PDB file of C-alpha atoms in Angstrom:
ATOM      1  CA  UNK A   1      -8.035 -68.994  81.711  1.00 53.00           C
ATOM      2  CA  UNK A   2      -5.373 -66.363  82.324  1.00 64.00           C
ATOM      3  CA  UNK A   3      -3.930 -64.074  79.371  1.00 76.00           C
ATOM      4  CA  UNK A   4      -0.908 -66.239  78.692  1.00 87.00           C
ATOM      5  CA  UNK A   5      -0.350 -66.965  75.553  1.00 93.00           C
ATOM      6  CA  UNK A   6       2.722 -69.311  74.258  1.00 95.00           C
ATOM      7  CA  UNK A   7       3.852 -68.619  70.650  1.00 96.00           C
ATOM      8  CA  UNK A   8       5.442 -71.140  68.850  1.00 96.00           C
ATOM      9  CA  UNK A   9       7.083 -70.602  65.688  1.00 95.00           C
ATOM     10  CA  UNK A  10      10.334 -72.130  63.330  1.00 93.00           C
ATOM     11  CA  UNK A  11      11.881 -68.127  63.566  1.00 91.00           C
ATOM     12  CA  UNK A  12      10.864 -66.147  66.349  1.00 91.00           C
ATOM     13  CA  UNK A  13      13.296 -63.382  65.429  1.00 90.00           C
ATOM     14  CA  UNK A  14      11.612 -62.786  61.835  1.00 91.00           C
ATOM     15  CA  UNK A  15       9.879 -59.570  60.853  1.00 90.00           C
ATOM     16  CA  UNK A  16       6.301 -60.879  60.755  1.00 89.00           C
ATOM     17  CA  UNK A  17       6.437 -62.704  64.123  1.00 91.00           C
ATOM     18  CA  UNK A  18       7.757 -59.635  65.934  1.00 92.00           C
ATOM     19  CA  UNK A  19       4.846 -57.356  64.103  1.00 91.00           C
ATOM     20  CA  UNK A  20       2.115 -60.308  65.594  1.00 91.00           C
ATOM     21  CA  UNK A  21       3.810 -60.599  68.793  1.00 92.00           C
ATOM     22  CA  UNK A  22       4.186 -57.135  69.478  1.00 91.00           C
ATOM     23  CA  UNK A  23       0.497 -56.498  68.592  1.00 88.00           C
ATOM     24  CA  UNK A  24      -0.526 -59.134  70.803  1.00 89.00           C
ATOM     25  CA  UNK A  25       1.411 -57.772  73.708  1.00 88.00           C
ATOM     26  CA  UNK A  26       0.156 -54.283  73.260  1.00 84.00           C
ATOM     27  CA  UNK A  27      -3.341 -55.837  73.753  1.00 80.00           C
ATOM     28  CA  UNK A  28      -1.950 -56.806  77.176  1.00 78.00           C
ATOM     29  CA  UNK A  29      -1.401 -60.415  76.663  1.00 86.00           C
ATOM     30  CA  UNK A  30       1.419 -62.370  78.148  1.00 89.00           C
ATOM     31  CA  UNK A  31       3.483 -63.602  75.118  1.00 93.00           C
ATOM     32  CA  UNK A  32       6.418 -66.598  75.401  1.00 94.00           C
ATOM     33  CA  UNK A  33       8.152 -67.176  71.774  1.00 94.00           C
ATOM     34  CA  UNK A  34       9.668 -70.199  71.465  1.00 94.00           C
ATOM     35  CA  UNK A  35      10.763 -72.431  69.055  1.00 95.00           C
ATOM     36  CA  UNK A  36       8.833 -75.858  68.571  1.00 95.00           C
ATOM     37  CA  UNK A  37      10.597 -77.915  71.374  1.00 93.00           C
ATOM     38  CA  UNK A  38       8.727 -80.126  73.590  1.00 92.00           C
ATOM     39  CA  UNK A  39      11.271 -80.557  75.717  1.00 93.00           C
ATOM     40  CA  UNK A  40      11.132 -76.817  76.512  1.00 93.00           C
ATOM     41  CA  UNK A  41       7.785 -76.007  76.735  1.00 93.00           C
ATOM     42  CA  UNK A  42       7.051 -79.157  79.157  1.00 92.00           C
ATOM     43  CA  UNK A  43       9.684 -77.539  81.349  1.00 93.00           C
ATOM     44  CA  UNK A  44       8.140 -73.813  82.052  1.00 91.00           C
ATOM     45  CA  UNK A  45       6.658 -73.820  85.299  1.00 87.00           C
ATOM     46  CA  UNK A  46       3.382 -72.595  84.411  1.00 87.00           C
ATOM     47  CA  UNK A  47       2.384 -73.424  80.817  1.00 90.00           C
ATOM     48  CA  UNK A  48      -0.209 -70.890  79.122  1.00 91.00           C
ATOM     49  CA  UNK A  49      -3.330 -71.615  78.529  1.00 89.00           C
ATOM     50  CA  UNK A  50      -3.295 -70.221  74.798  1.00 92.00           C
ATOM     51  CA  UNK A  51      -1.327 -71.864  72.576  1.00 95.00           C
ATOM     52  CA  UNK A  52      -0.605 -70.548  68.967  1.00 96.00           C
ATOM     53  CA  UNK A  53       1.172 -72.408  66.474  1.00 96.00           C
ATOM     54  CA  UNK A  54       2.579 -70.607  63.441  1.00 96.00           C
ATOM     55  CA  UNK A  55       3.261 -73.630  60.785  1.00 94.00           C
ATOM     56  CA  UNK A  56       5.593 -71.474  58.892  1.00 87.00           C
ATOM     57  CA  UNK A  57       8.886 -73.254  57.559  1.00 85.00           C
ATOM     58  CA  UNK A  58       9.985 -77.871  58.123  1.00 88.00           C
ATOM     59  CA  UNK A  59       7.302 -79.343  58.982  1.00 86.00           C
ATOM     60  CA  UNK A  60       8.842 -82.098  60.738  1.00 89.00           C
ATOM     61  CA  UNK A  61       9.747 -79.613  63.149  1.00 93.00           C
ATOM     62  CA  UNK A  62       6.460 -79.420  64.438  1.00 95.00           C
ATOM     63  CA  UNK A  63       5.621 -83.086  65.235  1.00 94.00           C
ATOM     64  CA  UNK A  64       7.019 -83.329  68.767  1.00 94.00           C
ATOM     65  CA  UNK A  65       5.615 -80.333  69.769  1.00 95.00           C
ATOM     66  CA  UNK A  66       1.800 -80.472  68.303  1.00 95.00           C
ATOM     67  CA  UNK A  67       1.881 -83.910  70.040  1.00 94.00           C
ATOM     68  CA  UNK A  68       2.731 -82.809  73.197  1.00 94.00           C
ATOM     69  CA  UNK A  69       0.136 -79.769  72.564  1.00 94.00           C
ATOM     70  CA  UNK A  70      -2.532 -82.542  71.758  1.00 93.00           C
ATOM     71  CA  UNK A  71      -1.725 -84.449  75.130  1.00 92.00           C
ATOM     72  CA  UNK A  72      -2.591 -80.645  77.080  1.00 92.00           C
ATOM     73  CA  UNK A  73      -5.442 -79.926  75.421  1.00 91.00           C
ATOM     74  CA  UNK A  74      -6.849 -83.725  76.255  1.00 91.00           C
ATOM     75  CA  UNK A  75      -6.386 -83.940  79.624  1.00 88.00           C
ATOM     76  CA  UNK A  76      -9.023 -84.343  82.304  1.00 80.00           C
ATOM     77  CA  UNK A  77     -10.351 -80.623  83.343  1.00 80.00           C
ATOM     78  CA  UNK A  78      -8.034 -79.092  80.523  1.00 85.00           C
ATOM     79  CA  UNK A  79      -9.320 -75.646  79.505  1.00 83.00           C
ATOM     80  CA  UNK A  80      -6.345 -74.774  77.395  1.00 89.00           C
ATOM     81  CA  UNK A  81      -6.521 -73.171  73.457  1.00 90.00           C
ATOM     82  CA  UNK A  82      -4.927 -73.745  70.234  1.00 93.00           C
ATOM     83  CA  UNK A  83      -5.027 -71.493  67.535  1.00 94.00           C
ATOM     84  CA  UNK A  84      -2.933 -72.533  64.269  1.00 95.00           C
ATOM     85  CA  UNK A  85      -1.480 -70.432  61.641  1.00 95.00           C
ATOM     86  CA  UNK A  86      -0.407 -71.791  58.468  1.00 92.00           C
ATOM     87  CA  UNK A  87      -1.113 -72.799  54.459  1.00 92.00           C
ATOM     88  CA  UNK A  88      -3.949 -75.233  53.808  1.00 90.00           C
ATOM     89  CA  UNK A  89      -0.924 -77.851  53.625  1.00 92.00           C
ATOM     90  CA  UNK A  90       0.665 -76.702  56.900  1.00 94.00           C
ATOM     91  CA  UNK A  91      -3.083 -76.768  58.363  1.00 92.00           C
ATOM     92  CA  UNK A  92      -3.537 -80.544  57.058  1.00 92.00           C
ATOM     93  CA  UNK A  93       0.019 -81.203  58.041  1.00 94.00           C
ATOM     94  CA  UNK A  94      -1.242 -80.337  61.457  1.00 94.00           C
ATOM     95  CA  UNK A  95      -4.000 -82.673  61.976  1.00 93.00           C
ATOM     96  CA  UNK A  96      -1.736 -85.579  61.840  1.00 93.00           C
ATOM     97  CA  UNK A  97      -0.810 -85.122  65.417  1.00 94.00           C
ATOM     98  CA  UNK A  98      -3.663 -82.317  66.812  1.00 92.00           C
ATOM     99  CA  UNK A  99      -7.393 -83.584  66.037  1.00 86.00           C
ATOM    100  CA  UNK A 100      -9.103 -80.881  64.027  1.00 86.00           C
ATOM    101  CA  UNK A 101     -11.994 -80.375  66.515  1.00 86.00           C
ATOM    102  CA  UNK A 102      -9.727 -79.485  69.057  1.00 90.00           C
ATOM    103  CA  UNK A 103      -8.293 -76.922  67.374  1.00 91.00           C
ATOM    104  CA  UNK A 104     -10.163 -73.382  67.953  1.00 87.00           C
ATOM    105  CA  UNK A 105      -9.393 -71.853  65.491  1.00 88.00           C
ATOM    106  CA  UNK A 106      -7.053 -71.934  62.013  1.00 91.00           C
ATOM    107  CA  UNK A 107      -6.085 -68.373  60.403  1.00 91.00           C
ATOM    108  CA  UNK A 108      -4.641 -69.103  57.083  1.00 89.00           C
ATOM    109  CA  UNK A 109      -2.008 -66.753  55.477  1.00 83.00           C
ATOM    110  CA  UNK A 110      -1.695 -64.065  54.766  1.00 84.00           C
ATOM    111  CA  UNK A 111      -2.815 -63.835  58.445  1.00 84.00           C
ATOM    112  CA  UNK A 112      -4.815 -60.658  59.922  1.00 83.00           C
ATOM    113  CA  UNK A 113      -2.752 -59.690  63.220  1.00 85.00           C
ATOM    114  CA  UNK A 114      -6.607 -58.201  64.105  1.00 80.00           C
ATOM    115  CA  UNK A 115      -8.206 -61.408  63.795  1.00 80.00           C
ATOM    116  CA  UNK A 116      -5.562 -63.255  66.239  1.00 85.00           C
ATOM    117  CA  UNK A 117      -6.597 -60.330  68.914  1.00 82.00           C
ATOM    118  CA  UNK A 118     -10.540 -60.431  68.548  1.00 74.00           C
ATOM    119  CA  UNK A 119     -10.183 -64.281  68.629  1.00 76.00           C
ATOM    120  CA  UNK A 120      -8.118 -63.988  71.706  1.00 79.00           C
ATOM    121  CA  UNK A 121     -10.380 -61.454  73.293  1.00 71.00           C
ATOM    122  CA  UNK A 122     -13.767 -63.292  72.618  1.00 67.00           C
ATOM    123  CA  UNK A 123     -12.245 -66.266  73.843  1.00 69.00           C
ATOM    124  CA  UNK A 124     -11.102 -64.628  77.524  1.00 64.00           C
ATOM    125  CA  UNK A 125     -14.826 -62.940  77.258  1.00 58.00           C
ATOM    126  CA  UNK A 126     -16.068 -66.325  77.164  1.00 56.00           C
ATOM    127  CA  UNK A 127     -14.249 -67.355  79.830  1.00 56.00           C
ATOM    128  CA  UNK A 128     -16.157 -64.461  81.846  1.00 50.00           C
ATOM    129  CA  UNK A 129     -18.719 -66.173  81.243  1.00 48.00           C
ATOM    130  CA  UNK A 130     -17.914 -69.636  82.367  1.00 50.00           C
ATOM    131  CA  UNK A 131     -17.064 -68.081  85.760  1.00 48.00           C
ATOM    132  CA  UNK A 132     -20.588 -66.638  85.521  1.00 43.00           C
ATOM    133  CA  UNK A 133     -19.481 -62.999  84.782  1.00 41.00           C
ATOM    134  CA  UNK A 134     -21.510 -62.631  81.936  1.00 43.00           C
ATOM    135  CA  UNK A 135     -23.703 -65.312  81.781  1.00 42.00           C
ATOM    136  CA  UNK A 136     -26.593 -64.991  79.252  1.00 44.00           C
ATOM    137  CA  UNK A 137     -26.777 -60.818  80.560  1.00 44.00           C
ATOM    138  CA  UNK A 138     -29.633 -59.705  77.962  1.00 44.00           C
ATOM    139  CA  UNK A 139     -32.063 -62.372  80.263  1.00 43.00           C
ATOM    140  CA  UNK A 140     -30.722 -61.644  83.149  1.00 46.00           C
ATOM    141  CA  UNK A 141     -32.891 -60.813  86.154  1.00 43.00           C
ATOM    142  CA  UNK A 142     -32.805 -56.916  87.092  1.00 44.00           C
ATOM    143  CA  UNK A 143     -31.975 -56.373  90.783  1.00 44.00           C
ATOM    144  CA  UNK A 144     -34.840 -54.215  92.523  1.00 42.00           C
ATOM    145  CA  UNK A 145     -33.691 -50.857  92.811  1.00 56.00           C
ATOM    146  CA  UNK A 146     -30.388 -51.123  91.422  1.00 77.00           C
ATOM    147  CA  UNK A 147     -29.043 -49.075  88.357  1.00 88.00           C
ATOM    148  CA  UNK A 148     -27.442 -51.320  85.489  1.00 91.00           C
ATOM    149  CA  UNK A 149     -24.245 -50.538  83.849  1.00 92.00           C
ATOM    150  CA  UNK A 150     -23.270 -51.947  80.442  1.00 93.00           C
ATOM    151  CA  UNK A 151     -19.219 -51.926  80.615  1.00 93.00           C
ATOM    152  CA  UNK A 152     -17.539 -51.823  76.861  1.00 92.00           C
ATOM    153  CA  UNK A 153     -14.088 -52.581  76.189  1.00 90.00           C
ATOM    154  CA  UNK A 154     -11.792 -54.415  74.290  1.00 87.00           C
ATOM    155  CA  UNK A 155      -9.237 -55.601  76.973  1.00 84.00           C
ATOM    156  CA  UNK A 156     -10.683 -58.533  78.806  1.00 82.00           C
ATOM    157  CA  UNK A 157      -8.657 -57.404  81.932  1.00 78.00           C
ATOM    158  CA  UNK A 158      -9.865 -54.598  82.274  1.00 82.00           C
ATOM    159  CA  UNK A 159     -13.345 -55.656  81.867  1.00 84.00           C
ATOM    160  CA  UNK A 160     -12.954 -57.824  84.349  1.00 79.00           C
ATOM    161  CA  UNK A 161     -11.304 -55.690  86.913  1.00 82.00           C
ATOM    162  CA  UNK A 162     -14.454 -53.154  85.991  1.00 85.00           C
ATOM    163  CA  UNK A 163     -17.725 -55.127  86.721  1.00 84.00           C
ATOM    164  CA  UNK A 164     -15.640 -56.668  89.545  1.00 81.00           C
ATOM    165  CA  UNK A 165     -15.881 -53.056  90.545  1.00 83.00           C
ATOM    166  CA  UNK A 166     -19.302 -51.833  89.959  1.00 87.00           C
ATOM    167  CA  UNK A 167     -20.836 -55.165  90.594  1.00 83.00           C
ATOM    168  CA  UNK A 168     -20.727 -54.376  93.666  1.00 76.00           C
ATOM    169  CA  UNK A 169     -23.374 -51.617  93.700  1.00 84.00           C
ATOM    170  CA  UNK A 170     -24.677 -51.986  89.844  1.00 88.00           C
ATOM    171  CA  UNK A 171     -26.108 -54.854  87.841  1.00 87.00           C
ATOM    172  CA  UNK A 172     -23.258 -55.251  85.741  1.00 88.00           C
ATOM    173  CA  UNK A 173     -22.711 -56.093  82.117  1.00 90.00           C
ATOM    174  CA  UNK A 174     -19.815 -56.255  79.978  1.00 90.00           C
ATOM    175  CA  UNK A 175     -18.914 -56.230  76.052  1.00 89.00           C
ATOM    176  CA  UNK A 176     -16.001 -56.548  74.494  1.00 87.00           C
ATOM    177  CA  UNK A 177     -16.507 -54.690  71.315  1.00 88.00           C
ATOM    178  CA  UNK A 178     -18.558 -52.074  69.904  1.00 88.00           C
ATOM    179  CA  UNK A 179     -20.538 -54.077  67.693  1.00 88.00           C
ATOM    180  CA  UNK A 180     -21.452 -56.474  70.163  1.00 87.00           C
ATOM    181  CA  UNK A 181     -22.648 -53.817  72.893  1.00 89.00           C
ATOM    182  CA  UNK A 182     -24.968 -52.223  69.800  1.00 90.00           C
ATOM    183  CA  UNK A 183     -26.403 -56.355  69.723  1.00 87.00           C
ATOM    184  CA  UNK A 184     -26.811 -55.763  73.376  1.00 88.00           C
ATOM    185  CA  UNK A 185     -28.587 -52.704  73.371  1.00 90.00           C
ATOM    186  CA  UNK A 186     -31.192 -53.188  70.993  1.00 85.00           C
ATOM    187  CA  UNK A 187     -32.295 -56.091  73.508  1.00 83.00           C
ATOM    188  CA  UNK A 188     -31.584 -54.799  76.686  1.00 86.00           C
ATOM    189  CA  UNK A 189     -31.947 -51.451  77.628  1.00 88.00           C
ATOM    190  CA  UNK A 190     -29.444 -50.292  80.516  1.00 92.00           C
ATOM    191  CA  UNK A 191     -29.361 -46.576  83.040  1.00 94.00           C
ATOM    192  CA  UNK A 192     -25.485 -45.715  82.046  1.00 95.00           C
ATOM    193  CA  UNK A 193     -23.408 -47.362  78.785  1.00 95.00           C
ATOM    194  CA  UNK A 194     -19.621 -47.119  79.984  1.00 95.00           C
ATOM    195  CA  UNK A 195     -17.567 -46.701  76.395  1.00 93.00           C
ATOM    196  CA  UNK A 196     -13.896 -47.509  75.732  1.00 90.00           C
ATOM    197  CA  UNK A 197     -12.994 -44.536  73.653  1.00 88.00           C
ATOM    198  CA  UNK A 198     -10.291 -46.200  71.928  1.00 87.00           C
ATOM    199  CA  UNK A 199     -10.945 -49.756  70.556  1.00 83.00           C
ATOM    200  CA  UNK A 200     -10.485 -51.809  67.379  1.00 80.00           C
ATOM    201  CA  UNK A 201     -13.124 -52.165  64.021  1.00 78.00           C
ATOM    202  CA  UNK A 202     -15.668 -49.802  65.823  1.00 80.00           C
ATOM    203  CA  UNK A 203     -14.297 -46.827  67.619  1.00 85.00           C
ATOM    204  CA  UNK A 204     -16.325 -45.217  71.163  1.00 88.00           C
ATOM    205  CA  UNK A 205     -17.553 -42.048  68.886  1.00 90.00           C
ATOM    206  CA  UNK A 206     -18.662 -44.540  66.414  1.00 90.00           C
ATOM    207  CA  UNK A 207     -20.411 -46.262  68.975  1.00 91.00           C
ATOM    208  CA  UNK A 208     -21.806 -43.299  70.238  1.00 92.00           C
ATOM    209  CA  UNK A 209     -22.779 -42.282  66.634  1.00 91.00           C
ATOM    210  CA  UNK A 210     -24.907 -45.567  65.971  1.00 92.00           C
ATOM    211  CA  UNK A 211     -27.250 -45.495  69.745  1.00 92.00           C
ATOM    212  CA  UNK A 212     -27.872 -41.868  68.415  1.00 91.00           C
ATOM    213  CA  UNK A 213     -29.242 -42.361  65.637  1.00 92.00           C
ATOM    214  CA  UNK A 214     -31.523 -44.957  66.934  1.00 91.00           C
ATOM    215  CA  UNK A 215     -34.437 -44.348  68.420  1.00 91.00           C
ATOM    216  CA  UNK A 216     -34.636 -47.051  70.395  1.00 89.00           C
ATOM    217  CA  UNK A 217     -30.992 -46.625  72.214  1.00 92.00           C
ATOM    218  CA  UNK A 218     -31.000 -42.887  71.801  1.00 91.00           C
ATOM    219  CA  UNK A 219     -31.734 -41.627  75.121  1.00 92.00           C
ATOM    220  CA  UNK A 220     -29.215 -44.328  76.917  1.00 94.00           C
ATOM    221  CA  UNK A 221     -26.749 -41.731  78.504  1.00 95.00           C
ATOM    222  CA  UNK A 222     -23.333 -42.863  77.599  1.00 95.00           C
ATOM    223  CA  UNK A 223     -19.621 -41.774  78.908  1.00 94.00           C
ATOM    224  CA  UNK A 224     -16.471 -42.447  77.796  1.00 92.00           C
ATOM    225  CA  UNK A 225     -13.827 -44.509  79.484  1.00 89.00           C
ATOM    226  CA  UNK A 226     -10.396 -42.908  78.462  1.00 85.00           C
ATOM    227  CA  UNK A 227      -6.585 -43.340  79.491  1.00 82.00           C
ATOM    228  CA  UNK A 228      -5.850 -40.107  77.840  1.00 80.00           C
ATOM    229  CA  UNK A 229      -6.237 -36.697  78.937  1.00 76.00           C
ATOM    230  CA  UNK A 230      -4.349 -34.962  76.174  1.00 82.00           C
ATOM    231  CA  UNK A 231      -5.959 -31.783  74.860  1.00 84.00           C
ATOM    232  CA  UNK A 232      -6.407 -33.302  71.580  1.00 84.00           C
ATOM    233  CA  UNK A 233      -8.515 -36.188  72.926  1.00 81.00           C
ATOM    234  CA  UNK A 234     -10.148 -34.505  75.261  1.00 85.00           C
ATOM    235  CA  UNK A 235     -11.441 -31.725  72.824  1.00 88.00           C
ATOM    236  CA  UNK A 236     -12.635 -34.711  70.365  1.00 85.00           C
ATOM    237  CA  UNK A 237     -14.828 -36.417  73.108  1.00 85.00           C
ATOM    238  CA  UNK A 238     -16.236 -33.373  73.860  1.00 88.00           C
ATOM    239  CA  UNK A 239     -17.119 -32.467  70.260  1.00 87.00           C
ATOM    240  CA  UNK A 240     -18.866 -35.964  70.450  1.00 87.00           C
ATOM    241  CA  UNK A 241     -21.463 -34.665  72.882  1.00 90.00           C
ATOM    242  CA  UNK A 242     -21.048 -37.860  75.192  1.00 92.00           C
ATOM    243  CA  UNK A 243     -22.345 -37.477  78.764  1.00 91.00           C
ATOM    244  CA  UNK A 244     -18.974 -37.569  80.169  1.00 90.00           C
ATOM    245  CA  UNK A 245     -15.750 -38.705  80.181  1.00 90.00           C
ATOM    246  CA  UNK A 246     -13.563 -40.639  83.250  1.00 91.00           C
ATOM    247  CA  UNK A 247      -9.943 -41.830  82.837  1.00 88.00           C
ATOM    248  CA  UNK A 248     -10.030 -45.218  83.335  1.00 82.00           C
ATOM    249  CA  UNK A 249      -6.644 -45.430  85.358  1.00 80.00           C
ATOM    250  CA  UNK A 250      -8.110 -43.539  88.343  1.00 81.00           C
ATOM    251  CA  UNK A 251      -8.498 -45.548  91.180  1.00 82.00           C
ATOM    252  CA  UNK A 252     -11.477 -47.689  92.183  1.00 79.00           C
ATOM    253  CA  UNK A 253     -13.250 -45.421  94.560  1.00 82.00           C
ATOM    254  CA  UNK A 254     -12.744 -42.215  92.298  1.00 86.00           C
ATOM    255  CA  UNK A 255     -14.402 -44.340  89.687  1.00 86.00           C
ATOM    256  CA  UNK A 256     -17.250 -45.495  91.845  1.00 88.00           C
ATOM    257  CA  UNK A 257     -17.840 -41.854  93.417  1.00 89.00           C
ATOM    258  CA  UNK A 258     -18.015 -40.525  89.794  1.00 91.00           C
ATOM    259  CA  UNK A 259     -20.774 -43.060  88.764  1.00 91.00           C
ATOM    260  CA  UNK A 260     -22.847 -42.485  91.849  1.00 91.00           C
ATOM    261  CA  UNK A 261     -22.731 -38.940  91.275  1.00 90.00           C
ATOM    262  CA  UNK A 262     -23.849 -39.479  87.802  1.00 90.00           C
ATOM    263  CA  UNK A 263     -26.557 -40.996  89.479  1.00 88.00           C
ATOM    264  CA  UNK A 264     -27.497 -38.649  92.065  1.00 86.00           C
ATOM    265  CA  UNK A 265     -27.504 -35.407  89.429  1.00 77.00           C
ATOM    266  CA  UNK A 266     -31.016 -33.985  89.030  1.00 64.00           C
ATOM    267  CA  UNK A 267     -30.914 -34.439  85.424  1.00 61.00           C
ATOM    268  CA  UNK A 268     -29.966 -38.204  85.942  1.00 59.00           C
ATOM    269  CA  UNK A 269     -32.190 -40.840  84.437  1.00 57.00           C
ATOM    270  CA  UNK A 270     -34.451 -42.355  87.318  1.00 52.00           C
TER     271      UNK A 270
END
């Protein structure tokens, strides 16, 4: 699964749809907006493998294309998504022509642009785990002499580009929220927690807050993954008390080098 998403929707150029579209693109998905035509969608040379369907004016519109969505999401080795936004008519409307299991998920309206994004998110971090990225991590098997990382960030690209990275010298694990790296922790203790500073529902310094005041994740040293380095942000992650900050833009061996020497300071946990 890639993070292409094809929007389809009676009036692309309305307020709301810009305000989800836009949100979804600044969380660094691929959006196409199109109207519902069949005809047009069959035609893009690589269709995306999200597909959300906003129900939202004739309903007859729609029949054509939620066919033709049905037909995608049935064939053989198909790993494609639909999401459907709508009233509980437009939603029953809809399952005329798509069959309700196959739907992942409905969001009724008034719809939460948030709860399109986590969906989306926790649907490319499952795919991470399909490809065996991230499969069952609390149980898995500690290499012998090897530090362990637990990556946590919102983007699914760039948690993916990031244990692709220190894979390669750490045992690796990823979250893509705060909440869910607290669930991790409590289970599985890791040498270095690598926290997005900047992420929805539970921010990095919240994050940081909760392991603190736990005993039992307390003493996990933690620094901050960052792509700003204004003065402003800079002086609040300090007042945090993290144990460092990187800018996650830097390139892959600046990265690296600034783990290991984590690693290799005196006061570093052994």
């Amino acid at each position: 699964m890639d993070n292409s998403v094809l929007y389809v929707c009676e009036s692309p150029q309305s307020f709301l749809v810009t305000a989800i579209v836009n949100k979804i693109r600044a969380a660094k998905y691929e959006v196409t907006l199109t109207t519902p035509n069949s005809n047009y969608i069959a035609s893009l040379n690589k269709l995306p493998d999200i597909f959300i369907v906003d129900l939202g004016g004739e309903e007859s519109l729609f029949a054509g294309t939620l066919k033709y969505i049905n037909k995608c999401i049935t064939a053989e080795n198909s790993k494609k998504i639909l999401y459907i936004i709508g009233s509980e008519e437009e939603i029953k409307f809809s399952r005329h022509y798509v069959q309700e299991e196959l739907v992942s998920t409905t969001f009724r309206r008034p719809v939460n642009i948030t709860d399109i994004i986590s969906q989306l998110n926790m649907q490319c971090a499952r795919k991470f785990e399909d490809d065996g990225l991230n499969s069952d991590p609390r149980h898995a098997p500690r290499s012998f002499g090897k530090k362990s990382l637990l990556i946590v960030d919102d983007n699914p690209e760039t948690l993916h580009t990031l244990k692709t990275w220190f894979s390669q010298r750490y045992d690796t694990f990823i979250a893509n929220s705060g909440m869910n790296a607290v669930s991790f922790l409590k289970e599985r203790k890791v040498d270095l927690v690598l926290l997005d500073y900047e992420m929805p529902v539970l921010l990095g310094i919240d994050v940081l807050q909760v392991l603190k005041s736990d005993p039992a994740t307390a003493q996990i040293p933690v620094v901050f993954l960052t792509a700003k380095d204004d003065k402003e942000t800079v002086m609040k992650i300090i007042a945090a008390k993290p144990n460092g900050y990187l800018l996650k833009d830097q390139p892959m061996t600046k990265l690296l080098k600034s783990v290991d020497n984590f690693f290799e300071a005196p006061e570093a946990p052994k």
